[in-house]
């Protein structure tokens, strides 16, 4: 795009094509003729036939073209940013979050808060974690900044709830331990790039 | 006498082509820092000796590679900070530091304030060329406050350096790590400095120097403050917060009279409770060193306060009928001025046993010397002085800043020191080889000052009577000493072969008594020293000494001959080349002393402010009306260094302040800090509004916080001094009013990271003989205390703390810091 075009801010004028919509009927007779023409055209029956064909297919050949929401849901893009999920390590089942606080820091609507402590195993334990979904704008920065891919955006887009608090705590977002085998690796923003291996420099190890 | 920085001793140097002025004899690094030039350095601490552990401060000076922390500037020196060779060295050093450093930056408590991280990025380390097997290093707790993660440690030795050179505890040191040997091929392939740095690093790790796993130190936490990585952290703080979440509130350490600069670091208490809480205290550690109370006694705020109108009204009534207001030194200048205003307008008595004696002593001193305040401060002592004398000051307990200065002079200025105190302390002699300790009998502080006069005074200037009094202690003694003498003895021995008697001469060594004349200084003996050895020791101490200073402590203010002592101090200043600094006992004692006219005793209906009384105003949450604690209010404090320093509110306060009471009683401005401008200029204060007070240090370490009190000096004649009153000497069982280090008042006691208990502190032997618990019986009452052994105390004097106002220890001791008592086992 040349700079000149870029600077033309009269959007909607320059490169649109106008469709031929015919003439607008003026007299009462003309209007009547237009209605009759449109009503009794064969297209109406084409439409009826298509609907009937699909209905018969659905009823007798089990070939359904709609999704029975909320019983069925379409798969959504891994880049979709819905309610956050907290993932676990596949090997140990321990939560991935290391409590670094980067999500808390980067959050532009300042809705993440966490508490950490020094635990008995000399590790940083996340004792409390919460996202205020009343403020969250689902920008995805938290998932992008997370060095452990611990906090990610899940596909759960149904946010209706009696209380927002019902999915804002760590335990609510954390993969249930018995569903660890169902945990999906995250492919959205912040995920490891497909060519990540090529970008890594090796560190010499003497042992 | 203090060295004035004139244009004369400034020299010019060139750094990277730009000309700068620098102080003669200064290290290149400090000169660069003072001029805002960046030279990378990890291990160097401004007021400590160069360690040469990190070696990245390598620069080129006049064509030669030198370490900037260790090489002094010379006139016309040309310095290049980066040359290709130096950059290569520095990069190699940073690569070495990164070898096997745990990749746990995400959880590390440094959270991005890490010098290792900064320099790694600064020098562009993006690959690693060196390797060595790692050694397992355990995480340990060194004390109730110190947490050491050896795995993260880069052994820059900043902690050991600050502990030795500044704090004086020398509680930590480098020990063997037991790591793998470096590959021999590195010696040739690596840059030279990087190799030798690595060689040393690979062998060492930090540990308590007493050989146990625990440091036996004053728990000041300065080692944790200077740690460039997350290896040393306060136990309470480990993994609780990222640095970036904490809001820094510039303030002044509230408990001791040091007036140390601190930041309260605050953030919300928890997810549920969003009120702010202090998580830790940090400081500008290159310019100021904190003691344990400043660093760890921070959570003493009054959280229960609310605007209780009923209590407020009864407080107004109580103040209206009050005859006395009793308070202590835990009060800002503004509040002190308010109380003084109450005195002036309502005729109420002001009673403050903590400060009264100090104020009286200051008046005596001013009358005798003509100086409105003492003549030097701890910063100047550290910069210039090379001989310090401490009298009447329990260095380890009373005044941390004095202890640091005393120690720093020994370590950095090749100094010497004299320490006069009745209570033996094993730590003071370890400050330096030329530190002489006199554990004199209680009450002989005058004799100590006479000894100072004898040793340092210009004899021409001394009044005749003083001179002859001092000379009266000198005794020419004829002493008999045993000496080895070799004698030749002739004997008649019967020769067995021949049967004849023969004369044989033998050499025999004999001990012979010999008489010599020695001039002994009776003052030295009187003070518990050994006069026969002192002369030689003193001669050694005096070698190459130019700048002398004297530290005076609370013992002198509470001495029954305080007036004479103040005169002697004035005489010392007038006749010797010695500057004097005094310790205000606790917190804002100097401010109170300057602002309030204190009365001798309390009487009638008493309102106590953080003290006992018929009506109690208290910031501890236990009184009849709540008041804000020092970390909840704005205001100024007057420090030992004669500065008026602004402090800010770190945490929320919801109740009434003293200013509200003032409004109801006599009328007052809107805010407490509106009083700042009204601080009396005739007492040295300046009419500067609180918000206009600066609060920073300059790059070269100049303290720019607040302002310095104006001091005046009037020419006076030499004071008439009395002789030392040797009858005042206390004998028998003696109790000394002295707090354990880190404890100063109820507020330090309230803080959760201060663990020192309200007990009787005694030497190990004494504690053993006393058992677990004793009743200390005074003339006018008694107090029952647990006995705690303090390894660093020697002798039989026991220490009774006074930090709990409710225990009324000041009343038990009365006008003295030492009392003869009876100790009864309970």
Coordinates of N, CA and C in Angstrom, one line a residue, chain A residues 38-176:
Chain A
X38 N -41.8 -11.9 -6.9 CA -40.9 -12.4 -6.0 C -41.5 -13.7 -5.3
X39 N -42.9 -13.6 -5.0 CA -43.5 -14.7 -4.3 C -43.6 -16.0 -5.1
X40 N -44.0 -15.9 -6.3 CA -44.3 -17.1 -7.0 C -43.2 -17.6 -7.9
X41 N -42.0 -17.0 -7.7 CA -40.8 -17.5 -8.4 C -40.5 -18.9 -8.0
X42 N -39.9 -19.7 -8.9 CA -39.5 -21.1 -8.5 C -38.5 -21.2 -7.4
X43 N -37.8 -20.2 -7.1 CA -36.7 -20.2 -6.0 C -37.3 -20.7 -4.7
X44 N -38.6 -20.3 -4.4 CA -39.2 -20.6 -3.1 C -39.2 -22.1 -3.0
X45 N -39.6 -22.8 -4.1 CA -39.7 -24.3 -4.0 C -38.3 -25.0 -3.9
X46 N -37.4 -24.3 -4.6 CA -36.0 -24.8 -4.4 C -35.6 -24.8 -3.0
X47 N -35.9 -23.7 -2.3 CA -35.5 -23.7 -0.9 C -36.3 -24.7 -0.1
X48 N -37.5 -24.9 -0.4 CA -38.3 -25.9 0.4 C -37.8 -27.3 0.1
X49 N -37.4 -27.5 -1.1 CA -36.9 -28.8 -1.4 C -35.5 -29.1 -0.7
X50 N -34.7 -28.1 -0.6 CA -33.4 -28.3 0.1 C -33.7 -28.6 1.6
X51 N -34.6 -27.9 2.2 CA -34.9 -28.1 3.6 C -35.4 -29.5 3.8
X52 N -36.3 -29.9 2.9 CA -36.9 -31.3 3.0 C -35.9 -32.4 2.8
X53 N -35.0 -32.1 1.9 CA -33.9 -33.2 1.6 C -33.1 -33.3 2.8
X54 N -32.7 -32.2 3.4 CA -31.8 -32.3 4.6 C -32.5 -32.9 5.8
X55 N -33.8 -32.6 5.9 CA -34.6 -33.2 7.0 C -34.7 -34.7 6.8
X56 N -34.9 -35.1 5.6 CA -35.0 -36.6 5.4 C -33.7 -37.2 5.7
X57 N -32.6 -36.6 5.2 CA -31.3 -37.1 5.5 C -31.0 -37.3 7.0
X58 N -31.4 -36.2 7.7 CA -31.2 -36.2 9.1 C -32.0 -37.3 9.8
X59 N -33.2 -37.4 9.3 CA -34.1 -38.4 10.0 C -33.8 -39.8 9.7
X60 N -33.5 -40.0 8.4 CA -33.4 -41.5 8.0 C -32.0 -41.9 7.7
X61 N -31.1 -41.0 7.3 CA -29.7 -41.4 7.0 C -28.7 -40.9 8.1
X62 N -29.2 -40.4 9.2 CA -28.4 -39.9 10.3 C -27.3 -39.0 9.9
X63 N -27.6 -38.1 8.9 CA -26.6 -37.2 8.4 C -27.0 -35.7 8.9
X64 N -26.5 -35.4 10.1 CA -27.0 -34.1 10.7 C -26.0 -33.0 10.4
X65 N -26.5 -31.8 10.1 CA -25.6 -30.7 9.8 C -25.6 -29.6 10.8
X66 N -26.3 -29.7 11.9 CA -26.3 -28.7 13.0 C -25.7 -29.4 14.2
X67 N -25.3 -28.6 15.2 CA -24.7 -29.1 16.4 C -25.7 -29.0 17.5
X68 N -25.9 -30.0 18.3 CA -26.9 -30.0 19.4 C -26.3 -29.3 20.6
X69 N -26.1 -28.0 20.5 CA -25.6 -27.2 21.7 C -26.7 -27.2 22.7
X70 N -26.6 -27.3 23.9 CA -25.3 -27.4 24.7 C -24.8 -28.8 24.8
X71 N -25.5 -29.8 24.1 CA -25.0 -31.2 24.3 C -23.8 -31.5 23.5
X72 N -23.7 -30.8 22.4 CA -22.6 -30.9 21.5 C -21.9 -29.5 21.4
X73 N -20.6 -29.5 21.2 CA -19.9 -28.3 21.0 C -18.9 -28.4 19.9
X74 N -18.7 -27.4 19.1 CA -17.8 -27.4 18.1 C -16.4 -27.3 18.7
X75 N -15.4 -27.9 18.1 CA -14.0 -27.7 18.5 C -13.7 -26.2 18.2
X76 N -12.9 -25.6 19.2 CA -12.5 -24.2 18.9 C -11.0 -24.1 18.7
X77 N -10.6 -23.0 18.2 CA -9.2 -22.8 17.9 C -8.4 -22.8 19.2
X78 N -7.2 -23.4 19.1 CA -6.3 -23.3 20.3 C -6.0 -21.9 20.7
X79 N -6.2 -21.0 19.8 CA -5.9 -19.6 20.1 C -7.0 -18.9 20.8
X80 N -8.1 -19.6 20.9 CA -9.3 -18.9 21.6 C -9.0 -18.7 23.0
X81 N -9.3 -17.5 23.5 CA -9.0 -17.2 24.9 C -10.2 -17.1 25.8
X82 N -10.4 -18.3 26.4 CA -11.6 -18.3 27.3 C -11.0 -18.5 28.8
X83 N -11.8 -18.9 29.7 CA -11.4 -19.1 31.1 C -10.1 -19.8 31.2
X84 N -9.3 -19.3 32.1 CA -7.9 -19.9 32.3 C -7.9 -21.3 32.9
X85 N -6.9 -22.0 32.5 CA -6.7 -23.4 33.1 C -5.3 -23.4 33.7
X86 N -5.2 -24.2 34.8 CA -3.9 -24.4 35.4 C -3.5 -25.8 35.1
X87 N -2.4 -26.0 34.4 CA -2.0 -27.3 34.0 C -1.1 -28.0 35.1
X88 N -1.1 -29.3 35.0 CA -0.2 -30.1 35.9 C 0.9 -30.7 35.1
X89 N 2.0 -31.1 35.8 CA 3.1 -31.8 35.1 C 2.6 -33.2 34.9
X90 N 2.8 -33.7 33.6 CA 2.3 -35.1 33.3 C 2.9 -36.2 34.1
X91 N 4.2 -36.0 34.4 CA 4.9 -37.1 35.1 C 4.5 -37.2 36.6
X92 N 4.6 -36.1 37.3 CA 4.4 -36.2 38.7 C 3.0 -35.8 39.1
X93 N 2.3 -35.1 38.3 CA 0.9 -34.7 38.7 C 1.0 -33.4 39.5
X94 N 2.1 -32.9 39.8 CA 2.3 -31.7 40.6 C 1.9 -30.5 39.7
X95 N 1.3 -29.5 40.3 CA 0.9 -28.3 39.4 C 2.2 -27.7 38.9
X96 N 2.0 -27.2 37.7 CA 3.2 -26.6 37.0 C 3.6 -25.2 37.6
X97 N 2.7 -24.5 38.1 CA 2.9 -23.2 38.5 C 4.1 -23.2 39.6
X98 N 5.1 -22.3 39.3 CA 6.2 -22.2 40.2 C 6.0 -21.0 41.1
X99 N 5.0 -20.2 40.9 CA 4.8 -19.0 41.8 C 5.7 -17.9 41.5
X100 N 6.1 -17.7 40.2 CA 7.1 -16.7 39.9 C 6.4 -15.3 39.9
X101 N 5.1 -15.3 39.7 CA 4.4 -14.0 39.8 C 4.4 -13.1 38.5
X102 N 4.9 -13.7 37.4 CA 5.0 -12.9 36.2 C 3.6 -12.6 35.6
X103 N 2.6 -13.6 35.8 CA 1.3 -13.3 35.3 C 0.7 -12.2 36.1
X104 N 0.9 -12.2 37.4 CA 0.4 -11.2 38.3 C 0.9 -9.8 37.9
X105 N 2.2 -9.8 37.5 CA 2.9 -8.6 37.1 C 2.4 -8.0 35.8
X106 N 2.2 -8.9 34.8 CA 2.0 -8.5 33.5 C 0.5 -8.1 33.3
X107 N -0.3 -8.7 34.1 CA -1.8 -8.5 34.0 C -2.2 -7.0 33.9
X108 N -2.7 -6.6 32.7 CA -3.0 -5.2 32.5 C -4.2 -4.7 33.2
X109 N -5.1 -5.7 33.5 CA -6.3 -5.2 34.3 C -6.1 -5.5 35.7
X110 N -4.9 -5.9 36.1 CA -4.5 -6.1 37.5 C -5.5 -7.0 38.2
X111 N -5.9 -8.2 37.6 CA -6.9 -9.0 38.2 C -6.3 -10.3 38.8
X112 N -5.0 -10.5 38.7 CA -4.5 -11.7 39.2 C -3.8 -11.4 40.5
X113 N -4.0 -12.2 41.5 CA -3.3 -12.1 42.8 C -2.9 -13.5 43.3
X114 N -1.8 -13.5 43.9 CA -1.3 -14.8 44.4 C -0.5 -14.7 45.7
X115 N -0.5 -15.7 46.5 CA 0.3 -15.8 47.7 C 1.2 -17.0 47.6
X116 N 2.4 -16.8 48.1 CA 3.3 -17.9 48.0 C 4.0 -18.1 49.4
X117 N 4.7 -19.2 49.6 CA 5.4 -19.4 50.8 C 6.5 -20.4 50.6
X118 N 7.4 -20.5 51.6 CA 8.5 -21.4 51.5 C 8.1 -22.7 52.2
X119 N 8.0 -23.8 51.4 CA 7.4 -25.0 52.0 C 8.4 -25.9 52.6
X120 N 7.9 -27.0 53.1 CA 8.8 -28.0 53.8 C 9.8 -28.6 52.9
X121 N 9.5 -28.7 51.6 CA 10.4 -29.3 50.7 C 11.3 -28.3 50.0
X122 N 11.5 -27.1 50.7 CA 12.3 -26.0 50.2 C 11.9 -25.5 48.9
X123 N 10.6 -25.6 48.6 CA 10.1 -25.1 47.3 C 9.2 -23.9 47.5
X124 N 9.0 -23.2 46.5 CA 8.0 -22.1 46.6 C 6.6 -22.7 46.3
X125 N 5.8 -22.6 47.3 CA 4.5 -23.2 47.2 C 3.5 -22.1 47.0
X126 N 2.5 -22.3 46.0 CA 1.5 -21.3 45.8 C 0.3 -21.7 46.8
X127 N 0.1 -20.8 47.7 CA -0.9 -21.1 48.7 C -2.3 -20.6 48.3
X128 N -2.3 -19.5 47.6 CA -3.5 -18.9 47.1 C -3.3 -18.3 45.7
X129 N -4.3 -18.5 44.9 CA -4.2 -17.9 43.5 C -5.6 -17.5 43.1
X130 N -5.8 -16.4 42.6 CA -7.1 -16.0 42.2 C -7.1 -15.0 41.0
X131 N -8.0 -15.2 40.1 CA -8.2 -14.2 39.0 C -9.6 -13.6 39.2
X132 N -9.6 -12.3 39.2 CA -10.9 -11.6 39.3 C -11.5 -11.5 37.9
X133 N -12.5 -12.4 37.6 CA -13.0 -12.5 36.2 C -13.9 -11.3 35.9
X134 N -14.3 -10.6 36.9 CA -15.0 -9.4 36.7 C -14.2 -8.3 36.0
X135 N -12.9 -8.4 36.2 CA -12.0 -7.5 35.6 C -11.2 -8.0 34.4
X136 N -11.1 -9.3 34.3 CA -10.2 -9.9 33.3 C -10.8 -9.6 31.9
X137 N -9.8 -9.2 31.0 CA -10.3 -8.8 29.7 C -9.8 -9.9 28.7
X138 N -9.3 -11.0 29.2 CA -8.9 -12.2 28.3 C -8.0 -11.8 27.3
X139 N -7.0 -11.0 27.7 CA -6.0 -10.5 26.7 C -5.0 -11.6 26.4
X140 N -4.8 -12.5 27.3 CA -3.9 -13.6 27.0 C -2.4 -13.4 27.4
X141 N -2.1 -12.2 28.0 CA -0.8 -11.9 28.4 C -0.3 -12.9 29.4
X142 N -1.1 -13.3 30.4 CA -0.7 -14.2 31.4 C -0.2 -15.5 30.9
X143 N -1.0 -16.0 29.9 CA -0.6 -17.3 29.3 C 0.7 -17.1 28.5
X144 N 0.8 -16.0 27.9 CA 2.0 -15.8 27.0 C 3.3 -15.6 27.8
X145 N 3.1 -15.0 29.0 CA 4.3 -14.7 29.8 C 4.7 -15.9 30.6
X146 N 3.8 -16.8 30.9 CA 4.1 -17.9 31.8 C 5.3 -18.8 31.3
X147 N 6.4 -18.9 32.1 CA 7.5 -19.6 31.6 C 7.3 -21.1 31.7
X148 N 6.3 -21.6 32.4 CA 6.1 -23.0 32.6 C 4.9 -23.5 31.8
X149 N 4.3 -22.7 31.0 CA 3.0 -23.1 30.4 C 2.1 -23.6 31.4
X150 N 2.0 -23.0 32.6 CA 1.2 -23.5 33.7 C -0.2 -22.8 33.6
X151 N -0.2 -21.5 33.4 CA -1.5 -20.9 33.2 C -1.7 -20.7 31.7
X152 N -2.9 -21.3 31.2 CA -3.2 -21.2 29.8 C -4.6 -20.8 29.6
X153 N -5.0 -20.4 28.5 CA -6.5 -20.2 28.2 C -7.1 -21.5 27.8
X154 N -8.1 -21.9 28.4 CA -8.8 -23.1 28.1 C -9.9 -22.8 27.1
X155 N -10.6 -23.8 26.6 CA -11.7 -23.6 25.7 C -13.0 -23.3 26.4
X156 N -13.0 -23.2 27.7 CA -14.3 -23.0 28.4 C -14.8 -21.6 28.2
X157 N -15.7 -21.4 27.2 CA -16.2 -20.1 26.9 C -17.5 -19.8 27.6
X158 N -18.1 -20.7 28.3 CA -19.4 -20.4 29.0 C -19.1 -19.8 30.4
X159 N -19.2 -18.5 30.4 CA -18.8 -17.8 31.7 C -20.0 -17.5 32.6
X160 N -21.2 -18.0 32.2 CA -22.4 -17.7 33.0 C -22.3 -18.6 34.3
X161 N -22.5 -17.9 35.4 CA -22.4 -18.6 36.6 C -23.2 -17.8 37.7
X162 N -23.6 -18.5 38.8 CA -24.2 -17.7 39.8 C -23.3 -16.7 40.4
X163 N -22.0 -17.2 40.6 CA -21.0 -16.3 41.1 C -19.8 -16.4 40.3
X164 N -19.2 -15.2 40.0 CA -17.9 -15.3 39.3 C -16.9 -16.0 40.0
X165 N -17.0 -15.9 41.4 CA -16.0 -16.6 42.2 C -15.9 -18.1 42.0
X166 N -16.9 -18.7 41.4 CA -16.9 -20.1 41.3 C -15.9 -20.7 40.3
X167 N -15.3 -19.9 39.5 CA -14.2 -20.5 38.8 C -13.0 -19.6 38.8
X168 N -12.8 -18.9 39.9 CA -11.6 -18.0 39.9 C -10.5 -18.4 40.9
X169 N -10.6 -19.5 41.5 CA -9.6 -19.9 42.4 C -8.7 -21.0 41.8
X170 N -7.6 -21.2 42.4 CA -6.6 -22.1 41.8 C -7.1 -23.5 41.6
X171 N -7.8 -24.0 42.6 CA -8.4 -25.4 42.5 C -9.4 -25.5 41.4
X172 N -10.1 -24.4 41.1 CA -11.2 -24.5 40.1 C -10.5 -24.6 38.7
X173 N -9.4 -23.9 38.6 CA -8.8 -23.8 37.3 C -7.8 -25.0 37.0
X174 N -7.4 -25.6 38.1 CA -6.4 -26.7 38.0 C -7.0 -27.9 37.4
X175 N -6.2 -28.6 36.5 CA -6.7 -29.9 36.0 C -6.9 -30.8 37.1
X176 N -8.1 -31.4 37.2 CA -8.4 -32.4 38.3 C -7.4 -33.6 38.2

